[in-house]
Short mmCIF file of C-alpha atoms in Angstrom, two decimals:
data_model
loop_
_atom_site.label_atom_id
_atom_site.label_comp_id
_atom_site.label_asym_id
_atom_site.label_seq_id
_atom_site.Cartn_x
_atom_site.Cartn_y
_atom_site.Cartn_z
CA UNK A 1 289.90 -189.93 -143.11
CA UNK A 2 291.74 -189.27 -139.87
CA UNK A 3 294.16 -187.04 -141.78
CA UNK A 4 291.47 -184.40 -142.18
CA UNK A 5 290.27 -182.03 -139.49
CA UNK A 6 286.58 -182.53 -140.20
CA UNK A 7 285.49 -180.11 -137.50
CA UNK A 8 287.46 -177.34 -139.14
CA UNK A 9 286.26 -178.29 -142.62
CA UNK A 10 282.63 -178.28 -141.41
CA UNK A 11 283.06 -175.18 -139.28
CA UNK A 12 281.90 -177.14 -136.23
CA UNK A 13 282.92 -176.92 -132.59
CA UNK A 14 282.28 -178.88 -129.42
CA UNK A 15 278.64 -177.76 -129.35
CA UNK A 16 277.78 -179.65 -132.54
CA UNK A 17 279.68 -182.71 -131.30
CA UNK A 18 277.71 -182.71 -128.06
CA UNK A 19 274.47 -182.43 -130.02
CA UNK A 20 275.46 -185.50 -132.07
CA UNK A 21 276.38 -187.39 -128.89
CA UNK A 22 273.08 -186.45 -127.29
CA UNK A 23 271.12 -187.58 -130.35
CA UNK A 24 273.10 -190.81 -130.64
CA UNK A 25 272.72 -191.61 -126.97
CA UNK A 26 268.98 -190.96 -127.13
CA UNK A 27 268.79 -193.82 -129.65
CA UNK A 28 270.86 -196.00 -127.28
CA UNK A 29 268.36 -195.34 -124.47
CA UNK A 30 265.52 -196.31 -126.81
CA UNK A 31 267.28 -199.55 -127.78
CA UNK A 32 267.63 -198.38 -131.40
CA UNK A 33 271.23 -199.47 -131.69
CA UNK A 34 271.34 -199.45 -135.48
CA UNK A 35 270.55 -195.73 -135.49
CA UNK A 36 272.91 -195.01 -132.60
CA UNK A 37 275.71 -196.75 -134.51
CA UNK A 38 275.39 -194.21 -137.33
CA UNK A 39 275.95 -191.34 -134.91
CA UNK A 40 278.89 -192.87 -133.09
CA UNK A 41 280.58 -194.03 -136.31
CA UNK A 42 280.44 -190.39 -137.38
CA UNK A 43 281.67 -189.13 -134.03
CA UNK A 44 284.85 -191.22 -134.04
CA UNK A 45 285.70 -189.71 -137.42
CA UNK A 46 284.85 -186.17 -136.34
CA UNK A 47 286.59 -186.43 -132.95
CA UNK A 48 289.22 -189.21 -133.16
CA UNK A 49 290.69 -188.29 -129.77
CA UNK A 50 287.46 -188.90 -127.86
CA UNK A 51 287.80 -192.10 -125.85
CA UNK A 52 284.12 -191.79 -124.93
CA UNK A 53 282.95 -192.09 -128.54
CA UNK A 54 285.14 -195.15 -129.11
CA UNK A 55 283.89 -196.67 -125.83
CA UNK A 56 280.27 -196.24 -126.84
CA UNK A 57 280.85 -197.44 -130.40
CA UNK A 58 282.62 -200.55 -129.12
CA UNK A 59 279.81 -201.22 -126.65
CA UNK A 60 277.23 -200.79 -129.42
CA UNK A 61 279.04 -203.28 -131.63
CA UNK A 62 279.17 -205.70 -128.69
CA UNK A 63 275.46 -205.18 -128.03
CA UNK A 64 274.63 -205.89 -131.69
CA UNK A 65 276.77 -209.06 -131.79
CA UNK A 66 279.41 -207.49 -134.03
CA UNK A 67 282.32 -208.44 -131.78
CA UNK A 68 284.90 -208.40 -134.59
CA UNK A 69 284.10 -204.72 -135.07
CA UNK A 70 283.82 -204.05 -131.34
CA UNK A 71 287.37 -205.11 -130.51
CA UNK A 72 289.25 -202.44 -132.54
CA UNK A 73 286.96 -199.73 -131.15
CA UNK A 74 287.48 -200.91 -127.57
CA UNK A 75 291.24 -201.14 -128.17
CA UNK A 76 291.27 -197.57 -129.50
CA UNK A 77 289.25 -196.37 -126.51
CA UNK A 78 291.73 -198.06 -124.17
CA UNK A 79 294.66 -196.56 -126.05
CA UNK A 80 293.14 -193.14 -125.36
CA UNK A 81 292.08 -193.97 -121.77
CA UNK A 82 293.81 -197.16 -120.55
CA UNK A 83 292.29 -197.09 -117.06
CA UNK A 84 288.60 -197.04 -118.05
CA UNK A 85 287.38 -200.22 -116.39
CA UNK A 86 283.93 -200.47 -118.04
CA UNK A 87 285.69 -200.51 -121.41
CA UNK A 88 288.12 -203.13 -120.13
CA UNK A 89 285.16 -205.24 -119.03
CA UNK A 90 283.53 -204.87 -122.45
CA UNK A 91 286.82 -205.97 -123.98
CA UNK A 92 286.77 -209.08 -121.76
CA UNK A 93 283.27 -209.94 -123.00
CA UNK A 94 284.28 -209.31 -126.60
CA UNK A 95 287.40 -211.46 -126.35
CA UNK A 96 285.41 -214.34 -124.85
CA UNK A 97 282.88 -214.18 -127.67
CA UNK A 98 285.73 -214.17 -130.20
CA UNK A 99 287.21 -217.28 -128.55
CA UNK A 100 290.24 -215.51 -127.06
CA UNK A 101 289.62 -216.78 -123.55
CA UNK A 102 293.17 -216.71 -122.19
CA UNK A 103 293.56 -212.99 -122.94
CA UNK A 104 290.03 -212.34 -121.65
CA UNK A 105 290.64 -214.21 -118.40
CA UNK A 106 293.94 -212.39 -117.80
CA UNK A 107 292.22 -209.02 -118.15
CA UNK A 108 289.23 -210.18 -116.08
CA UNK A 109 291.56 -211.38 -113.31
CA UNK A 110 293.05 -207.90 -113.11
CA UNK A 111 289.55 -206.38 -113.02
CA UNK A 112 288.59 -208.67 -110.12
CA UNK A 113 290.97 -206.53 -108.03
CA UNK A 114 289.16 -203.31 -108.91
CA UNK A 115 288.11 -201.01 -106.09
CA UNK A 116 284.82 -200.63 -107.95
CA UNK A 117 282.82 -203.59 -106.61
CA UNK A 118 280.45 -203.63 -109.58
CA UNK A 119 283.37 -204.03 -111.99
CA UNK A 120 285.09 -206.59 -109.75
CA UNK A 121 281.91 -208.62 -109.32
CA UNK A 122 281.13 -208.51 -113.05
CA UNK A 123 284.65 -209.68 -113.85
CA UNK A 124 284.27 -212.58 -111.42
CA UNK A 125 280.88 -213.48 -112.91
CA UNK A 126 282.31 -213.50 -116.44
CA UNK A 127 285.16 -215.79 -115.38
CA UNK A 128 282.79 -218.15 -113.57
CA UNK A 129 280.34 -218.24 -116.47
CA UNK A 130 283.00 -219.09 -119.05
CA UNK A 131 285.42 -221.33 -117.12
#
């Protein structure tokens, strides 16, 4: 599906994408993750270069205990934006749940050095909780 330019085929532009994101995120805020997943699954097809959509989709899969599906989405988000620390932290949590603790701890150790204290503290908490 990535071989098609769906936006061109549909005659859409960034306005329609933002409307989908807004609708999807409104379901996230309401805790209706199953509905939000539908929107963000569509968005990663429509806009495969959007790290944001992959970040949110990965986080939604993590939130709904679908870690095996979360990991490829988080990896894709990090391929598009390797420095996004909240996505890195979600990857740490996903890896731990999948039993890949050594990789998770290595990434968490790097995040402990973050200038963002919330990220650094969360990384420390994850390491302490799972050591």
